[in-house]
Short mmCIF file of C-alpha atoms in Angstrom, two decimals:
data_model
loop_
_atom_site.label_atom_id
_atom_site.label_comp_id
_atom_site.label_asym_id
_atom_site.label_seq_id
_atom_site.Cartn_x
_atom_site.Cartn_y
_atom_site.Cartn_z
CA MET A 105 88.79 226.13 129.59
CA THR A 106 87.08 222.91 130.69
CA THR A 107 88.97 219.80 131.71
CA TYR A 108 87.57 216.32 131.24
CA TYR A 109 88.87 212.94 132.36
CA THR A 110 88.63 209.37 131.10
CA ARG A 111 88.46 206.04 132.93
CA GLU A 112 91.83 205.31 131.27
CA HIS A 113 93.29 208.19 133.33
CA GLU A 114 93.78 210.78 130.62
CA TRP A 115 92.86 214.44 130.93
CA ILE A 116 91.55 216.60 128.08
CA ALA A 117 91.63 220.37 128.51
CA VAL A 118 89.35 222.00 125.93
CA GLU A 119 89.61 225.60 124.81
CA GLY A 120 87.45 226.43 121.79
CA ASP A 121 87.90 223.55 119.35
CA VAL A 122 91.44 222.71 120.51
CA ALA A 123 91.99 220.07 123.17
CA THR A 124 95.22 219.32 125.06
CA VAL A 125 95.63 215.68 126.13
CA GLY A 126 97.83 214.17 128.83
CA ILE A 127 97.88 211.51 131.52
CA THR A 128 96.72 212.14 135.08
CA ASP A 129 98.82 212.18 138.21
CA TYR A 130 97.20 208.88 139.19
CA ALA A 131 98.28 207.37 135.84
CA GLN A 132 101.90 208.48 136.16
CA ALA A 133 102.09 207.12 139.72
CA GLN A 134 100.79 203.76 138.52
CA LEU A 135 103.22 203.65 135.58
CA GLY A 136 106.24 204.47 137.72
CA ASP A 137 109.43 205.97 136.31
CA ILE A 138 108.74 207.00 132.71
CA VAL A 139 111.77 206.67 130.43
CA PHE A 140 110.30 207.16 126.95
CA VAL A 141 107.25 208.87 125.48
CA GLU A 142 106.26 208.81 121.81
CA VAL A 143 103.60 211.35 120.87
CA PRO A 144 101.86 211.76 117.50
CA GLY A 145 103.16 214.50 115.20
CA ALA A 146 101.19 217.42 113.76
CA GLY A 147 98.81 216.30 111.02
CA THR A 148 98.20 212.84 112.47
CA THR A 149 94.54 211.89 112.63
CA VAL A 150 93.57 210.09 115.82
CA ALA A 151 90.32 208.28 116.50
CA LYS A 152 88.61 207.97 119.88
CA GLY A 153 89.68 204.76 121.60
CA LYS A 154 92.57 204.07 119.20
CA GLU A 155 96.29 204.13 120.02
CA ALA A 156 97.71 207.62 119.87
CA ALA A 157 100.87 207.59 122.00
CA VAL A 158 103.26 205.17 123.70
CA VAL A 159 104.61 205.47 127.22
CA GLU A 160 107.45 203.27 128.41
CA SER A 161 108.16 203.07 132.10
CA VAL A 162 111.06 201.10 133.54
CA LYS A 163 108.56 198.28 134.04
CA ALA A 164 106.53 198.13 130.84
CA ALA A 165 105.22 199.70 127.65
CA SER A 166 101.71 201.17 127.69
CA ASP A 167 99.55 202.46 124.86
CA ILE A 168 97.78 205.75 125.36
CA TYR A 169 94.43 205.83 123.57
CA ALA A 170 92.98 208.98 122.10
CA PRO A 171 90.13 210.08 124.38
CA VAL A 172 88.49 211.98 121.52
CA SER A 173 88.85 212.05 117.72
CA GLY A 174 90.58 214.79 115.80
CA GLU A 175 93.67 216.02 114.03
CA VAL A 176 96.86 216.54 116.01
CA VAL A 177 98.17 220.10 115.81
CA GLU A 178 101.20 219.61 118.07
CA GLY A 179 102.99 216.84 119.94
CA ASN A 180 104.92 217.83 123.08
CA ALA A 181 108.52 217.83 121.85
CA ALA A 182 109.81 218.40 125.41
CA LEU A 183 108.87 214.82 126.33
CA GLU A 184 111.41 213.42 123.88
CA GLY A 185 114.40 214.84 125.73
CA ASP A 186 112.84 214.72 129.19
CA PRO A 187 110.27 211.92 129.41
CA ALA A 188 110.29 212.23 133.21
CA LEU A 189 108.20 215.41 132.74
CA ALA A 190 105.27 213.01 132.45
CA ASN A 191 106.05 211.94 136.05
CA THR A 192 106.90 215.30 137.55
CA ALA A 193 104.33 217.52 135.78
CA PRO A 194 101.77 215.18 134.19
CA GLU A 195 98.92 217.68 134.20
CA THR A 196 100.96 220.74 133.11
CA GLU A 197 104.30 220.75 131.18
CA GLY A 198 104.08 216.99 130.68
CA TRP A 199 101.09 217.21 128.29
CA PHE A 200 101.19 214.76 125.36
CA PHE A 201 99.49 216.35 122.32
CA LYS A 202 97.01 219.00 121.19
CA LEU A 203 94.31 218.27 118.65
CA THR A 204 91.37 219.93 116.93
CA LEU A 205 88.19 218.10 117.86
CA SER A 206 86.38 216.49 114.94
CA ASP A 207 83.32 215.64 117.04
CA PRO A 208 82.86 217.76 120.19
CA ALA A 209 79.90 215.54 121.13
CA GLU A 210 82.47 212.87 122.13
CA LEU A 211 83.25 214.98 125.21
CA GLU A 212 79.81 214.32 126.64
CA GLY A 213 80.53 210.90 128.08
CA LEU A 214 83.69 212.05 129.92
CA MET A 215 84.08 212.82 133.62
CA ASP A 216 84.60 216.22 135.18
CA ASP A 217 87.13 216.89 137.95
CA THR A 218 84.79 215.89 140.79
CA ALA A 219 83.60 212.71 139.08
CA TYR A 220 87.20 211.70 138.26
CA LYS A 221 88.33 212.23 141.87
CA ALA A 222 85.47 210.02 143.05
CA PHE A 223 86.39 207.43 140.40
CA VAL A 224 90.04 207.33 141.54
CA ASP A 225 88.99 207.09 145.19
CA SER A 226 86.87 204.07 144.31
CA LEU A 227 89.86 202.18 142.83
CA MET B 294 108.22 189.63 134.90
CA SER B 295 104.76 189.48 133.46
CA ASP B 296 104.64 185.87 132.32
CA GLU B 297 105.36 183.94 135.49
CA ASP B 298 102.94 181.12 136.06
CA VAL B 299 100.51 182.46 138.60
CA PRO B 300 98.71 179.69 140.47
CA GLU B 301 95.10 180.24 141.50
CA THR B 302 96.02 181.03 145.07
CA ILE B 303 98.63 183.71 145.52
CA GLU B 304 100.45 183.01 148.76
CA THR B 305 101.91 185.46 151.22
CA LEU B 306 105.53 185.53 152.33
CA PRO B 307 106.69 185.97 155.94
CA LEU B 308 107.39 189.68 155.41
CA ASP B 309 104.10 190.48 153.64
CA SER B 310 102.75 192.96 156.17
CA TRP B 311 106.21 194.43 156.67
CA HIS B 312 106.44 195.24 152.93
CA ARG B 313 103.01 196.88 153.02
CA ALA B 314 104.01 198.91 156.08
CA GLN B 315 107.11 200.15 154.18
CA GLY B 316 104.88 201.36 151.33
CA GLY B 317 105.62 198.46 149.01
CA ARG B 318 103.34 198.16 145.98
CA MET B 319 102.48 194.47 145.91
CA VAL B 320 102.14 192.35 142.76
CA ALA B 321 101.77 188.63 142.11
CA PHE B 322 105.13 187.07 141.24
CA ALA B 323 106.12 183.40 141.22
CA GLY B 324 102.93 182.57 143.12
CA TYR B 325 103.46 185.10 145.91
CA HIS B 326 102.46 188.65 146.73
CA MET B 327 105.72 190.57 146.42
CA PRO B 328 106.71 194.25 146.36
CA ILE B 329 107.45 195.57 142.87
CA GLN B 330 108.64 198.90 144.25
CA TYR B 331 108.60 201.25 147.25
CA ASP B 332 109.96 204.70 146.29
CA GLY B 333 110.35 204.04 142.58
CA ILE B 334 112.44 201.64 140.55
CA ILE B 335 115.10 204.09 139.38
CA ALA B 336 115.65 205.57 142.86
CA GLU B 337 115.85 202.09 144.40
CA HIS B 338 118.20 200.87 141.67
CA LEU B 339 120.61 203.78 142.11
CA TRP B 340 120.42 203.49 145.92
CA THR B 341 121.57 199.87 145.66
CA ARG B 342 124.46 200.76 143.35
CA GLU B 343 125.67 203.41 145.83
CA ASN B 344 124.55 202.24 149.28
CA ALA B 345 122.83 199.03 150.37
CA GLY B 346 119.47 197.64 149.28
CA LEU B 347 117.43 195.12 151.26
CA PHE B 348 115.59 192.56 149.11
CA ASP B 349 113.13 189.91 150.28
CA VAL B 350 113.78 186.79 148.22
CA SER B 351 111.88 184.42 150.49
CA HIS B 352 109.96 183.05 147.49
CA MET B 353 113.10 181.17 146.47
CA GLY B 354 113.42 177.51 147.38
CA GLN B 355 115.93 176.67 150.11
CA LEU B 356 116.91 173.00 150.05
CA THR B 357 119.48 170.83 151.73
CA LEU B 358 120.81 167.56 150.40
CA ALA B 359 122.37 165.22 152.93
CA GLY B 360 124.12 161.89 152.71
CA GLU B 361 127.18 160.03 151.50
CA GLY B 362 128.00 160.69 147.85
CA ALA B 363 125.74 163.73 147.49
CA ASP B 364 128.46 165.53 145.51
CA ALA B 365 128.83 162.75 142.95
CA ALA B 366 125.04 162.49 142.66
CA LEU B 367 124.70 166.24 142.10
CA GLU B 368 127.33 166.09 139.36
CA THR B 369 125.02 163.79 137.36
CA ILE B 370 122.52 166.67 137.00
CA LEU B 371 124.69 169.80 137.47
CA PRO B 372 127.60 170.51 135.07
CA GLY B 373 129.66 172.29 137.75
CA ASP B 374 132.56 171.14 139.92
CA ILE B 375 130.63 170.01 143.00
CA LYS B 376 133.14 167.42 144.21
CA GLY B 377 135.81 170.09 144.42
CA LEU B 378 133.65 172.50 146.42
CA GLY B 379 135.17 173.14 149.85
CA GLU B 380 133.12 173.53 153.02
CA GLY B 381 131.67 177.02 153.32
CA LYS B 382 132.16 177.65 149.58
CA MET B 383 129.40 178.10 147.04
CA ARG B 384 128.92 178.02 143.28
CA TYR B 385 126.43 179.08 140.66
CA SER B 386 125.22 176.04 138.76
CA LEU B 387 122.54 174.81 136.36
CA LEU B 388 119.99 172.07 136.91
CA LEU B 389 119.93 170.13 133.66
CA GLY B 390 116.99 168.15 132.29
CA GLU B 391 117.44 164.70 130.80
CA THR B 392 118.40 166.06 127.36
CA GLY B 393 120.69 168.80 128.69
CA GLY B 394 118.34 171.79 128.69
CA ILE B 395 118.40 174.14 131.70
CA LEU B 396 115.56 173.41 134.16
CA ASP B 397 116.76 176.04 136.63
CA ASP B 398 119.78 178.00 137.74
CA LEU B 399 120.81 177.76 141.36
CA MET B 400 123.42 178.35 144.05
CA VAL B 401 124.95 175.34 145.74
CA THR B 402 126.99 175.55 148.97
CA ARG B 403 128.90 172.80 150.73
CA LEU B 404 128.06 173.15 154.41
CA PRO B 405 130.61 173.16 157.21
CA ALA B 406 129.81 171.47 160.55
CA ALA B 407 128.53 174.79 161.93
CA ASN B 408 125.46 175.51 159.82
CA ALA B 409 121.94 176.76 160.36
CA PHE B 410 120.18 173.73 158.89
CA ASP B 411 121.08 170.90 161.33
CA GLU B 412 122.95 169.14 158.54
CA ALA B 413 126.34 167.42 158.76
CA ALA B 414 129.60 168.82 157.46
CA GLY B 415 129.91 168.12 153.74
CA ASP B 416 126.16 168.20 153.05
CA PHE B 417 124.74 170.74 150.59
CA TYR B 418 122.52 173.83 150.79
CA ILE B 419 120.89 174.68 147.47
CA VAL B 420 118.88 177.80 146.61
CA VAL B 421 116.61 177.52 143.57
CA ASN B 422 114.19 179.91 141.88
CA GLY B 423 110.73 180.46 143.37
CA ALA B 424 108.71 179.78 140.24
CA THR B 425 110.51 176.49 139.58
CA LYS B 426 111.08 175.14 143.09
CA TRP B 427 108.26 172.57 143.14
CA ASP B 428 109.29 171.12 139.76
CA ASP B 429 112.93 171.14 140.87
CA ILE B 430 112.12 169.24 144.05
CA ALA B 431 110.15 166.60 142.09
CA TYR B 432 112.97 166.27 139.56
CA LEU B 433 115.64 165.99 142.27
CA HIS B 434 113.65 163.25 144.01
CA GLU B 435 113.40 161.40 140.71
CA GLN B 436 117.06 161.78 139.75
CA LEU B 437 118.92 161.42 143.04
CA PRO B 438 119.71 158.02 144.58
CA GLU B 439 117.61 156.80 147.50
CA GLY B 440 120.30 157.02 150.15
CA LEU B 441 120.29 160.81 150.04
CA THR B 442 117.87 163.06 151.94
CA LEU B 443 116.44 166.17 150.33
CA ASN B 444 114.86 168.70 152.69
CA HIS B 445 112.88 171.78 151.67
CA HIS B 446 113.30 174.51 154.27
CA GLY B 447 109.96 176.19 153.65
CA ASP B 448 110.12 177.68 157.15
CA GLN B 449 113.20 179.78 156.30
CA ALA B 450 113.01 183.32 154.93
CA LEU B 451 115.75 184.68 152.65
CA LEU B 452 116.92 188.29 152.54
CA ALA B 453 119.56 189.86 150.32
CA LEU B 454 121.53 192.95 151.32
CA GLN B 455 123.27 194.28 148.21
CA GLY B 456 125.47 197.23 147.43
CA PRO B 457 128.90 198.69 148.19
CA LYS B 458 127.88 199.63 151.75
CA ALA B 459 126.32 196.23 152.55
CA VAL B 460 129.52 195.05 154.21
CA ASP B 461 129.76 198.07 156.54
CA ALA B 462 126.09 197.84 157.41
CA LEU B 463 125.90 194.10 158.08
CA ALA B 464 129.26 193.96 159.84
CA ARG B 465 127.87 196.32 162.49
CA LEU B 466 125.38 193.58 163.42
CA ALA B 467 127.64 190.59 162.72
CA PRO B 468 131.33 191.64 162.49
CA GLY B 469 132.51 188.30 161.11
CA VAL B 470 130.70 188.73 157.79
CA ALA B 471 133.38 191.16 156.63
CA ASP B 472 135.86 188.27 156.56
CA LEU B 473 133.85 186.29 154.02
CA PHE B 474 134.90 186.61 150.38
CA PHE B 475 132.58 186.45 147.37
CA MET B 476 130.89 183.02 147.20
CA GLU B 477 131.76 182.04 150.78
CA ALA B 478 129.21 181.39 153.53
CA GLY B 479 128.94 180.72 157.23
CA ALA B 480 126.74 180.70 160.34
CA PHE B 481 126.32 184.03 162.16
CA THR B 482 123.99 185.67 164.65
CA ILE B 483 122.10 188.79 163.53
CA ALA B 484 119.93 190.66 166.03
CA GLY B 485 119.95 187.57 168.23
CA VAL B 486 118.76 185.36 165.37
CA SER B 487 120.70 182.40 164.06
CA ALA B 488 121.43 183.14 160.39
CA TRP B 489 123.14 181.48 157.44
CA VAL B 490 125.00 184.24 155.61
CA SER B 491 126.72 184.08 152.24
CA ARG B 492 128.65 186.80 150.44
CA SER B 493 126.72 186.56 147.20
CA GLY B 494 123.77 187.99 145.34
CA TYR B 495 122.34 188.74 141.93
CA THR B 496 122.80 192.48 141.45
CA GLY B 497 126.46 192.60 140.37
CA GLU B 498 127.30 194.37 143.64
CA ASP B 499 129.09 193.16 146.71
CA GLY B 500 126.61 191.98 149.29
CA TYR B 501 125.07 189.17 151.27
CA GLU B 502 122.23 186.68 151.25
CA ILE B 503 120.82 185.87 154.67
CA SER B 504 118.72 182.82 155.51
CA ILE B 505 116.76 183.08 158.77
CA PRO B 506 113.74 181.39 160.34
CA ALA B 507 110.54 182.88 158.90
CA ALA B 508 109.31 183.65 162.41
CA ASP B 509 112.31 185.95 162.97
CA ALA B 510 112.28 187.59 159.54
CA GLU B 511 110.56 190.79 160.66
CA ALA B 512 112.99 191.32 163.52
CA VAL B 513 116.00 190.87 161.24
CA ALA B 514 114.52 193.02 158.46
CA ALA B 515 113.80 195.76 161.02
CA ALA B 516 117.35 195.59 162.41
CA LEU B 517 118.78 195.89 158.88
CA LEU B 518 116.45 198.68 157.86
CA ALA B 519 117.44 200.65 160.97
CA LEU B 520 120.96 200.97 159.51
CA PRO B 521 121.37 204.28 157.68
CA GLU B 522 122.86 202.65 154.57
CA VAL B 523 119.83 200.42 154.03
CA LYS B 524 116.55 200.92 152.15
CA PRO B 525 114.02 198.30 151.02
CA ILE B 526 114.20 197.46 147.31
CA GLY B 527 111.49 195.85 145.19
CA LEU B 528 111.38 193.37 142.33
CA GLY B 529 111.53 196.09 139.68
CA ALA B 530 115.00 197.28 140.67
CA ARG B 531 116.09 193.71 141.28
CA ASP B 532 115.37 193.04 137.61
CA SER B 533 117.12 196.16 136.27
CA LEU B 534 120.15 195.55 138.53
CA ARG B 535 120.63 191.97 137.39
CA LEU B 536 120.14 192.96 133.75
CA GLU B 537 122.89 195.61 134.01
CA ALA B 538 125.08 192.96 135.65
CA GLY B 539 124.51 190.67 132.64
CA LEU B 540 122.96 187.97 134.83
CA PRO B 541 120.30 185.80 133.16
CA LEU B 542 116.84 185.41 134.72
CA TYR B 543 115.36 181.93 134.63
CA GLY B 544 112.13 181.66 132.64
CA HIS B 545 113.19 184.59 130.51
CA ASP B 546 116.85 184.30 129.47
CA LEU B 547 117.15 180.60 130.33
CA ASP B 548 114.73 177.74 129.81
CA GLU B 549 114.58 173.99 129.21
CA LYS B 550 115.37 174.39 125.51
CA ILE B 551 118.66 176.19 126.19
CA ASP B 552 121.93 174.38 127.03
CA PRO B 553 124.81 175.91 129.05
CA ALA B 554 126.94 176.69 125.96
CA THR B 555 124.10 178.44 124.11
CA ALA B 556 123.42 180.36 127.34
CA ALA B 557 127.07 181.52 127.26
CA LEU B 558 127.56 180.26 130.82
CA GLY B 559 130.94 178.67 130.21
CA PHE B 560 132.13 179.54 133.70
CA ALA B 561 129.50 177.14 135.10
CA VAL B 562 131.05 174.19 133.20
CA PRO B 563 134.70 173.94 134.31
CA LYS B 564 137.51 172.14 132.52
CA ARG B 565 137.21 168.84 134.39
CA ARG B 566 133.51 168.52 133.59
CA ARG B 567 134.14 169.35 129.92
CA ALA B 568 136.80 166.63 129.84
CA GLU B 569 134.83 164.01 131.77
CA GLY B 570 131.23 164.80 130.81
CA GLY B 571 128.79 162.79 132.91
CA PHE B 572 125.99 165.39 132.94
CA PRO B 573 122.82 165.42 130.82
CA GLY B 574 123.42 166.51 127.24
CA ALA B 575 127.20 166.48 127.85
CA GLU B 576 128.13 165.39 124.35
CA GLN B 577 126.25 168.20 122.62
CA THR B 578 127.10 170.87 125.20
CA ILE B 579 130.83 170.03 125.19
CA GLY B 580 130.77 170.06 121.38
CA PHE B 581 129.13 173.48 121.46
CA PHE B 582 131.80 174.80 123.83
CA LYS B 583 134.48 173.49 121.47
CA ASP B 584 133.03 174.47 118.10
CA GLY B 585 130.51 177.16 118.99
CA PRO B 586 126.75 176.71 119.43
CA PRO B 587 124.40 177.64 116.56
CA ALA B 588 123.07 180.57 118.62
CA LYS B 589 124.17 182.21 121.83
CA ARG B 590 123.17 184.65 124.54
CA ILE B 591 124.43 188.19 123.97
CA GLY B 592 123.98 191.70 125.31
CA LEU B 593 122.59 194.53 123.22
CA THR B 594 122.73 198.28 123.64
CA ILE B 595 119.78 199.99 121.94
CA GLU B 596 120.09 203.40 120.31
CA GLY B 597 117.76 206.15 121.56
CA ARG B 598 115.66 205.90 124.70
CA GLN B 599 112.94 203.38 123.86
CA PRO B 600 113.48 200.01 125.56
CA ALA B 601 113.30 196.79 123.55
CA ARG B 602 111.60 194.18 125.68
CA GLU B 603 111.25 190.42 125.96
CA GLY B 604 109.91 188.86 122.76
CA ALA B 605 111.14 191.55 120.34
CA THR B 606 112.70 190.13 117.16
CA ILE B 607 116.32 190.94 116.32
CA TYR B 608 117.15 191.57 112.66
CA ASP B 609 120.22 191.81 110.49
CA GLY B 610 118.73 193.64 107.50
CA ASP B 611 115.73 191.58 106.42
CA VAL B 612 116.87 188.42 108.18
CA ALA B 613 115.46 187.62 111.61
CA VAL B 614 118.53 186.48 113.56
CA GLY B 615 117.23 186.23 117.12
CA THR B 616 114.96 187.34 119.94
CA ILE B 617 115.25 189.59 122.99
CA THR B 618 114.74 187.65 126.23
CA SER B 619 114.96 190.58 128.68
CA GLY B 620 115.24 194.25 128.06
CA GLY B 621 114.70 197.52 129.77
CA PHE B 622 116.06 200.94 130.51
CA SER B 623 119.36 200.98 132.38
CA PRO B 624 119.06 203.45 135.26
CA SER B 625 122.85 203.54 135.71
CA LEU B 626 123.74 204.06 132.05
CA GLN B 627 120.57 205.96 131.03
CA VAL B 628 120.23 203.92 127.84
CA PRO B 629 118.08 200.91 126.91
CA ILE B 630 119.89 197.58 127.28
CA ALA B 631 118.79 194.04 126.51
CA MET B 632 119.78 190.41 126.59
CA GLY B 633 118.83 187.93 123.91
CA TYR B 634 119.86 185.14 121.61
CA VAL B 635 121.23 185.57 118.09
CA SER B 636 122.80 183.18 115.61
CA THR B 637 126.47 182.84 116.50
CA ASP B 638 127.63 184.45 113.23
CA ARG B 639 125.95 187.66 114.45
CA ALA B 640 127.16 187.43 118.06
CA ALA B 641 130.55 189.17 117.81
CA LEU B 642 130.93 192.29 119.96
CA GLY B 643 130.17 195.43 117.99
CA THR B 644 127.91 193.74 115.43
CA ALA B 645 125.29 196.25 114.25
CA LEU B 646 121.77 194.80 114.31
CA GLU B 647 118.20 196.07 114.56
CA VAL B 648 115.35 195.27 116.91
CA ASP B 649 111.69 195.42 115.96
CA VAL B 650 109.85 197.35 118.67
CA ARG B 651 106.14 197.78 118.01
CA GLY B 652 106.68 197.82 114.26
CA LYS B 653 109.61 200.23 114.42
CA ARG B 654 113.25 199.25 113.82
CA LEU B 655 115.67 200.41 116.51
CA ALA B 656 119.44 200.28 115.92
CA ALA B 657 121.21 197.93 118.34
CA THR B 658 124.81 196.90 118.90
CA VAL B 659 126.06 193.63 120.36
CA SER B 660 127.70 194.71 123.62
CA ALA B 661 129.84 193.13 126.31
CA MET B 662 128.16 191.97 129.49
CA PRO B 663 128.10 192.94 132.27
CA PHE B 664 126.88 196.33 131.05
CA VAL B 665 127.87 197.80 134.44
CA SER B 666 131.01 196.41 136.05
CA GLN B 667 130.55 193.86 138.81
CA ASN B 668 131.95 194.78 142.22
CA TYR B 669 132.52 191.48 143.93
CA VAL B 670 135.04 191.11 146.75
CA ARG B 671 136.97 188.10 145.53
CA LYS B 672 139.56 186.17 147.46
CA GLY B 673 143.08 187.15 146.39
CA ALA B 674 141.86 190.26 144.64
CA LYS B 675 142.15 192.59 147.62
#
């Protein structure tokens, strides 16, 4: 499994042609207390850079953009009943959705773990 | 909180470095760098409801108005009973523009001889919102007669200590504050600093607002924070606390196009003023109180967990009947709540409506405010 990161603070863990997408620990800390998460359902087609999910913190609503294109195979149903999972376990149980990649080449421009850490440190 | 006018230069408040040292995450608000949160909005909100939260509200404008006939002059622009205000007593009131719209909401106190502002007994201390203070000052100068003196105490900081344990905490530093009732004020000494203390606030909880010289603000904040009941609270929780308490926020729930009746602030326009008038827009506002305004401010409880926020349209079926003016997730009730305006025929408690949130319709019910009961210590209620 390889994990990639975006400048919008999403992580994408790729195993074969299935990718799991979530927000990073940095992202959840910036958002603050998360009270609602809406993830796309199975069968939804998402396009790189387009809205795919909604996160509402106490402060504000934020769109989560799909970091890569593909078809959603599963949204994380646990987030509906316990949206705070995105705060407490953003990079594990608090994942947002899984999708099959329609264009694996889209992964090429993304950061790896080291590059993302350096990016966050520069903010 | 996102649409405050932000001037080109964001100024710093007296406690700026103190907030940063406490871990405050600073944002621009009302022209100042202010802490949005320290530990997290929900934790700070719940701490305030159960213990005591310390808020820095030094961005607000602290004014005094001195001179013979100040009460009568104030009644020409405020619809409240100012003449009947006793020394050391305060009221919530509304600054009305020439046509009766609300330019600001404020607290006005009639000062006793012993006060922290070097003013005479009978003069007034007025606290206005930070984002509107410069416009308010200009308007007051324009509207008030020449014999009166308006002072802006820009060298005073303002702290609020709010929550059920605020009285125990503050009384350890200044025992006399426990004898104040809600909406009473007096001069006290806190940590060796001369302070003007009122039993008031904007969270729905018992608590105090404390005016002190800016130069002493850090010492007083440190003395308060050293008390075990007290934690620093940011703007985020301040907003969710006041929303649960059903209290309108100027610039969001109130503006210059809204009159006191439409704002459902009947308590701020007492019987005598409704009978006598003599404030801007009196004829229309009094008529609205009598016969009902075309639209009014209401509370809404939203079904599910997704908050409906400022600007969302309220529907009854296909008909747009109003707009949300503040909304968020209630940390105390664990449901989304909102405040907004709807046509009066849809304003009855229990009316089932819908709110458009990002293209999705959420079920909403007109609900009584406050959403969370207020815990003021009123005179005669003990």
